[in-house]
XYZ file of C-alpha atoms in Angstrom:
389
model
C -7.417 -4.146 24.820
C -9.772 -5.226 27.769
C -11.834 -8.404 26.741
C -15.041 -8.938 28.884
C -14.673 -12.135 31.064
C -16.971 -14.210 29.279
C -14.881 -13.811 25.913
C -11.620 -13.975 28.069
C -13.208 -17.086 29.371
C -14.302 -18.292 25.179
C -10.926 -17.741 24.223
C -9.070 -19.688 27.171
C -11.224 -22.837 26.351
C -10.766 -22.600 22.906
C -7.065 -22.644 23.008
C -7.090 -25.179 25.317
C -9.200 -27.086 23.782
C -6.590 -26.243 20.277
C -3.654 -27.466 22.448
C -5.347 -30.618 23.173
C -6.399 -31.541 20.098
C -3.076 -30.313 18.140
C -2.021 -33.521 17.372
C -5.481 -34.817 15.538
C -5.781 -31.454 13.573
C -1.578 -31.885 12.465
C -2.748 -35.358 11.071
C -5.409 -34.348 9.159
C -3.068 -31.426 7.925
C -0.569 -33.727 7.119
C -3.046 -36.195 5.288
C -4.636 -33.210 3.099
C -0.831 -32.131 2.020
C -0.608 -35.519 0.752
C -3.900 -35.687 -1.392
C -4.162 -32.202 -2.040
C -4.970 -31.778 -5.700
C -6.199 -28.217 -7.490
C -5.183 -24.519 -6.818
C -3.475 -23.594 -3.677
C -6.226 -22.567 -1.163
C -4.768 -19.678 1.128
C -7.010 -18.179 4.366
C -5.097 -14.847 5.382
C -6.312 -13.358 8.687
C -5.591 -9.669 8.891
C -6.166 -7.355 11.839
C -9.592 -7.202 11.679
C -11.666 -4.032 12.616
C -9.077 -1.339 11.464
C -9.068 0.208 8.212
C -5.714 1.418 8.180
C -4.390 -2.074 9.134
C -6.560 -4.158 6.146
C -5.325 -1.776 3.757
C -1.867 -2.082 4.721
C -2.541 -5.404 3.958
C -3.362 -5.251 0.291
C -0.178 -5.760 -1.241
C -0.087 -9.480 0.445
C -3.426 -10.101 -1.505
C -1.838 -8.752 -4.862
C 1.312 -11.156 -4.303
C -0.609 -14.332 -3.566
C -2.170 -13.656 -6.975
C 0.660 -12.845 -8.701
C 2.645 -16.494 -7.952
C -0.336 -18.018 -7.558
C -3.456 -16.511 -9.896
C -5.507 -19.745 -9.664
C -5.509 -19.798 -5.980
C -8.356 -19.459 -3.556
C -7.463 -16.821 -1.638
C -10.293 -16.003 0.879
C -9.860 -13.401 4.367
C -11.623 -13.194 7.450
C -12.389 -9.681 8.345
C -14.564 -7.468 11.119
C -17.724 -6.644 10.033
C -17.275 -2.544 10.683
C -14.292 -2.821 8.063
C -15.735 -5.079 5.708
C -16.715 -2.709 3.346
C -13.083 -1.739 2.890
C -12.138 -4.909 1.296
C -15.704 -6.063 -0.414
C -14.700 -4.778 -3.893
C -10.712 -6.232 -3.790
C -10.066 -7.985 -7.085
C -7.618 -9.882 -5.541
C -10.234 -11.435 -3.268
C -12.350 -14.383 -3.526
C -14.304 -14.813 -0.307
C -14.558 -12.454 2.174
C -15.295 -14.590 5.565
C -17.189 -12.039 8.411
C -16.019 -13.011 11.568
C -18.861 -11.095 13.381
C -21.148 -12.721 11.241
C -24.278 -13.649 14.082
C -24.183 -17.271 13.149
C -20.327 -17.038 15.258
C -21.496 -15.598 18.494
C -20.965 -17.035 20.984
C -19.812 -20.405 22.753
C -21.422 -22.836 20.015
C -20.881 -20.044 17.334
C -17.355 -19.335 17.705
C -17.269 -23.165 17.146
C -19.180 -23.234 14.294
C -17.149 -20.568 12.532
C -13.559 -22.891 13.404
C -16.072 -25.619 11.716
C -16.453 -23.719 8.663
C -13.066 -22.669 8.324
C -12.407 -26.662 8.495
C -14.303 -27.527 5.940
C -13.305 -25.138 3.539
C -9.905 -27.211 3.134
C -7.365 -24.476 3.611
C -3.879 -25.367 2.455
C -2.279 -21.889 4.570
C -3.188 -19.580 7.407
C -1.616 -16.418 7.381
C -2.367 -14.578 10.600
C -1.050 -10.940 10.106
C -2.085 -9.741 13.099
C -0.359 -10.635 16.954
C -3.602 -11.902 18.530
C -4.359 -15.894 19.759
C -7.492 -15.841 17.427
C -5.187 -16.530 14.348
C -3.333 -19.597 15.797
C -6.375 -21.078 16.877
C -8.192 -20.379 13.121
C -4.952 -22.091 11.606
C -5.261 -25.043 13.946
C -8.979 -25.754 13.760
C -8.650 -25.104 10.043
C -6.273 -28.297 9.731
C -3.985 -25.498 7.806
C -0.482 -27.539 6.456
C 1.140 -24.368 6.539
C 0.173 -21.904 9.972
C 2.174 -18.646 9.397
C 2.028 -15.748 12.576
C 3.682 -12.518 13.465
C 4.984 -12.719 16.841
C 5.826 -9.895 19.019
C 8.119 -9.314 21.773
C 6.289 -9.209 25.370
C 3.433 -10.636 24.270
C 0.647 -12.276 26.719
C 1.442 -15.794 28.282
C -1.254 -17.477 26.139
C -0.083 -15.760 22.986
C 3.623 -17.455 23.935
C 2.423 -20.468 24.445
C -0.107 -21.068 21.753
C 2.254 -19.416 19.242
C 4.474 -22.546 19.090
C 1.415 -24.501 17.211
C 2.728 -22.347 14.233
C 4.754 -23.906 11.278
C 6.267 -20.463 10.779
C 7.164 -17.951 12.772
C 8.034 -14.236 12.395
C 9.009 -11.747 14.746
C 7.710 -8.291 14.279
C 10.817 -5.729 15.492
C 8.901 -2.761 17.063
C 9.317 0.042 15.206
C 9.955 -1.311 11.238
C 7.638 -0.733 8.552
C 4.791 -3.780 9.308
C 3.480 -3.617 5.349
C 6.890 -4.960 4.879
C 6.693 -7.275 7.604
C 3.522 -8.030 6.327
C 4.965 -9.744 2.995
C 7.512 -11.453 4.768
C 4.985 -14.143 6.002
C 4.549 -15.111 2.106
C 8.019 -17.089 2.469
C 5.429 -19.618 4.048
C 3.827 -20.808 0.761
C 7.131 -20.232 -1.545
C 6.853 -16.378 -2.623
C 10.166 -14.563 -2.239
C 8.155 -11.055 -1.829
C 11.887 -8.952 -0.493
C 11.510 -6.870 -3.358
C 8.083 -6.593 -3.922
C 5.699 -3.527 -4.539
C 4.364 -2.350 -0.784
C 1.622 0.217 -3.422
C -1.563 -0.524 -1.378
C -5.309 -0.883 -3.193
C -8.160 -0.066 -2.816
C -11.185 -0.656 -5.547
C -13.552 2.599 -6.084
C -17.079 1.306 -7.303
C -19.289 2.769 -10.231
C -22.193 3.044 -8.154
C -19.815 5.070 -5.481
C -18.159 7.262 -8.109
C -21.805 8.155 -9.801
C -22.310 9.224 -6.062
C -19.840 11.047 -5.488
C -20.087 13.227 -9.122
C -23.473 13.915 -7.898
C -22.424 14.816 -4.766
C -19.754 17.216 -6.512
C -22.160 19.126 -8.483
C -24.881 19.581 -6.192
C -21.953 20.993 -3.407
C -19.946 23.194 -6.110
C -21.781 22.818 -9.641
C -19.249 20.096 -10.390
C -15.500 19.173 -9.492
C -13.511 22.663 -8.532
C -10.094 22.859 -9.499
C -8.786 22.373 -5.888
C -10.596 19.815 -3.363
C -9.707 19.052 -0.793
C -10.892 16.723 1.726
C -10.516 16.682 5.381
C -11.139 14.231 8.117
C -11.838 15.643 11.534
C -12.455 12.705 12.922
C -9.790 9.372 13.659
C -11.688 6.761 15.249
C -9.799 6.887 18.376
C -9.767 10.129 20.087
C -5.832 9.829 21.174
C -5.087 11.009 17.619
C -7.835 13.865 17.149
C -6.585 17.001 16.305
C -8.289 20.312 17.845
C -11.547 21.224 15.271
C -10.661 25.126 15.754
C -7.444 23.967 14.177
C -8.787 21.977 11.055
C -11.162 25.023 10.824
C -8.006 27.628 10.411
C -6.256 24.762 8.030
C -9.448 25.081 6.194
C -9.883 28.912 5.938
C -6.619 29.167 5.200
C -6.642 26.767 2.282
C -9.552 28.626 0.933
C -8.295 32.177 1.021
C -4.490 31.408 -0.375
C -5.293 28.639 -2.786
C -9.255 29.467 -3.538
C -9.649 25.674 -2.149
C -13.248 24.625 -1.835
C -13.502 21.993 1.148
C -14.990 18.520 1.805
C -15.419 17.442 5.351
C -14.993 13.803 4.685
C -16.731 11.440 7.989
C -18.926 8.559 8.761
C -22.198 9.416 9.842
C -21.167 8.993 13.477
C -19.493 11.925 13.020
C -21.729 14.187 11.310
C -21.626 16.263 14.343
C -18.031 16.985 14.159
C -17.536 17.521 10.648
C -21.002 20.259 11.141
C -19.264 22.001 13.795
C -15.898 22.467 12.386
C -17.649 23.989 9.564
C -19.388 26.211 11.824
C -16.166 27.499 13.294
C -14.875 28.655 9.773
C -14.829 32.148 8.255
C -15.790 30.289 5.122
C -18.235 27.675 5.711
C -20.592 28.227 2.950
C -17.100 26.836 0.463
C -17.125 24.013 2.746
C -19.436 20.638 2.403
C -19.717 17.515 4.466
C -19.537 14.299 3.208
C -20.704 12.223 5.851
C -23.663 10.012 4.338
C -20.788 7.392 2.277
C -20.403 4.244 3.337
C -16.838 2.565 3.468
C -17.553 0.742 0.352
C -18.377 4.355 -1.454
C -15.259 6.204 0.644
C -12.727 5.775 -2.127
C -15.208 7.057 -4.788
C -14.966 10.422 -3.060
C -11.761 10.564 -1.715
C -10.194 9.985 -5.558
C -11.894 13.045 -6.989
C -9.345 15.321 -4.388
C -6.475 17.222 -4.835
C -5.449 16.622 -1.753
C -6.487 15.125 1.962
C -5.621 16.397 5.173
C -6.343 13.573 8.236
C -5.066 12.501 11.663
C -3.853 9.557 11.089
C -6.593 6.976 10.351
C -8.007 4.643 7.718
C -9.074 7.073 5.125
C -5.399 8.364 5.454
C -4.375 4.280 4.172
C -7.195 4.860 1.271
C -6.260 8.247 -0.087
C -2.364 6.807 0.035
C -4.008 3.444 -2.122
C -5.594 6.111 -4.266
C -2.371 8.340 -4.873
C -3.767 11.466 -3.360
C -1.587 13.552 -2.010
C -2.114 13.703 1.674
C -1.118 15.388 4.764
C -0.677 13.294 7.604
C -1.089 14.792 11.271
C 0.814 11.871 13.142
C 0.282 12.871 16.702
C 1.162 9.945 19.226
C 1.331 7.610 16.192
C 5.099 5.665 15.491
C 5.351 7.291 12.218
C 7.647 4.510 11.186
C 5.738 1.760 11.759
C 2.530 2.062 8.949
C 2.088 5.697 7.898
C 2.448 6.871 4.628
C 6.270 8.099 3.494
C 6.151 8.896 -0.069
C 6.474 11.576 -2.574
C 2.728 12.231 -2.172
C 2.472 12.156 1.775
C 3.882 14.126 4.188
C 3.633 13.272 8.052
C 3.218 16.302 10.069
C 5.076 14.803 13.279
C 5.296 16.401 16.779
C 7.874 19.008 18.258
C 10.923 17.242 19.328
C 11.845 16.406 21.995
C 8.391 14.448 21.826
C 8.441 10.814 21.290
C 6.016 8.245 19.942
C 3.232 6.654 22.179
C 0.740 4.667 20.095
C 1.792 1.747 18.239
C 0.564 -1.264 16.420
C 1.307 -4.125 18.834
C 3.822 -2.674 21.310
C 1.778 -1.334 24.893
C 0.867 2.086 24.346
C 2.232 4.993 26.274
C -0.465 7.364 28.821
C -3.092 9.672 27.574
C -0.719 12.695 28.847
C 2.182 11.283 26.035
C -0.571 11.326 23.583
C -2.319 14.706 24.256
C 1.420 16.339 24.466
C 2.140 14.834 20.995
C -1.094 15.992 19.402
C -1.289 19.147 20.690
C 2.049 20.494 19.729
C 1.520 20.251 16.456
C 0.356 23.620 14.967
C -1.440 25.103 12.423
C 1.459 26.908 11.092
C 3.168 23.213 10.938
C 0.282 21.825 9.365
C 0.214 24.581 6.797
C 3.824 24.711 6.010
C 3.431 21.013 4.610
C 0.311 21.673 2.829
C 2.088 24.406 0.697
C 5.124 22.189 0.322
C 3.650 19.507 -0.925
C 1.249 21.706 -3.161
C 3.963 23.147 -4.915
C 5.500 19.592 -5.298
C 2.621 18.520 -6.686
């Protein structure tokens, strides 16, 4: 990603500014260790904006609790994927890091002032990116736990090494995994745990959605399902004529009735897709819930057919059975592999070009991968994992 010079500039000086100071803030660590007294107070910094990514996340929220259940275990998280995480259980304080008292210069400095008074005891940075060395630093964090990647940016190498712990993410194994492994940082053996990821429907969102339900079919059919046209980043969109077929299909084998599931944003695209069916008046769009009231609807289907995004990552949370189109996506890496998910991958001899932290391959690799997957694929998991289900 392309930062704009003035934050290239904001994040230069701060990490210079961390490397200077190192030593003070490792005192101060070093002095809280000694005095600390209470319930172990754990900040765990995700990657932020994607939805997909926090929920993969989850089961390192469940295991802090689980060895720890008096601990303070707070996250910082983007403000468009907030909503994702604002009814976890597991959490206690959600901290926004696009919160407008952080902009900018004396902001950004204010929100590394916050974090230091809050007293953490651990940083866990789950995500590759300078901003969660410098959080653990300026935090006064005893314990600093970071992936690490291979390749990564001269300032990432070198302000990496202010870490207590370090772990190096192998390109292409499972990251939820990977994810857990940083828990070996405050004393939690998680090798064997659970990887199930949560999410946390609400009552006002599931009232919604039953409403929703009835006034679209006269209440829940006996086969929903839910599509998502849309992936937030238009490398992994699959054609709309082709969800349209999926969906026409679905309705005249299986007598499905069809929810185009979308953010508002994308009202457009879920409307025209429904437009291009032979059965649009079976179909309805969902596209007025928020992400706080997405897993409300998404748990009332049968099963959910997406490119892979983050309402792939909540419908997998959610055990619905899901079919994911991969396209360029490393389909070892975070997609869903279970008895309930099938990924719908691209012809061979087609390899993968997007990826979590590894330099993605051209727009040609990823149009190539998402358009050879066909409807006939798409529908030949659909019925397989139907019948398994």
């Amino acid at each position: 990603m392309s930062y704009p010079l003035s934050k290239r500039l904001q994040l230069y000086g701060f990490a210079l500014d961390a490397v200077i100071l190192f030593p003070v803030f490792a005192l101060i660590a070093h002095i809280r260790a000694r005095r600390r007294t209470g319930p172990l107070r754990v900040l765990v910094v995700p990657i932020l904006t994607r939805v997909g990514d926090l929920v993969c996340s989850t089961p390192v929220f469940r295991e802090i609790k689980i060895r720890y259940p008096n601990a303070h275990l707070a996250v910082v998280v983007g403000r468009k994927a907030k909503g994702i995480l604002a009814h976890n259980r597991r959490i206690d304080e959600l901290i926004d890091y696009n919160d407008e008292r952080f902009h900018g210069w004396f902001g950004r400095a204010y929100f590394f002032f916050v974090l230091y008074t809050r007293r953490f005891d651990a940083v866990l940075s789950l995500g590759s990116s300078v901003s969660g060395t410098l959080i653990g630093v300026f935090a006064a964090a005893t314990v600093r736990a970071k992936i690490t990647v291979s390749r990564a940016p001269l300032l990432e190498r070198l302000t990496d090494r202010l870490n207590t712990h370090r772990f190096r993410y192998a390109d292409g194994s499972f990251l939820p995994r990977h994810y857990l492994s940083l828990l070996s940082a405050i004393g939690i053996d998680a090798s064997a745990a659970s990887i199930t990821k949560e999410v946390f429907p609400t009552e006002a969102g599931s009232a919604k959605a039953r409403t929703f339900l009835t006034n679209a079919f006269g209440g829940a059919p006996p086969l929903v399902v839910g599509i998502t046209v849309s992936a937030g980043n238009s490398i992994k969109e699959w054609p709309l004529p082709r969800f349209a077929s999926v969906a026409d299909t679905l309705v005249e084998q299986y007598g499905a009735k069809i929810i185009f599931i979308d953010s508002p944003a994308n009202r457009a695209r879920a409307a025209k897709t429904a437009r291009l069916m032979r059965h649009g008046e079976l179909a309805a769009n969902s596209t007025d819930f928020s992400l706080e009231e997405m897993p409300s609807i998404i748990k009332h289907l049968n099963l959910y057919i997406a490119a892979d995004s983050g309402p792939i990552y909540v419908a997998c949370a959610l055990g619905v059975p899901l079919i994911d189109i991969i396209g360029p996506v490393d389909p070892n890496e975070q997609p869903p592999n279970d008895e309930r998910s099938i990924q719908v991958r691209p012809s061979e001899p087609i390899k993968p070009s997007s990826f979590v932290f590894k330099k993605p391959g051209t727009a040609i690799e990823h149009k190539q991968a998402v358009d050879s997957i066909t409807v006939g694929m798409v529908m030949a998991a659909i019925d397989k994992l139907l019948f398994k289900n």
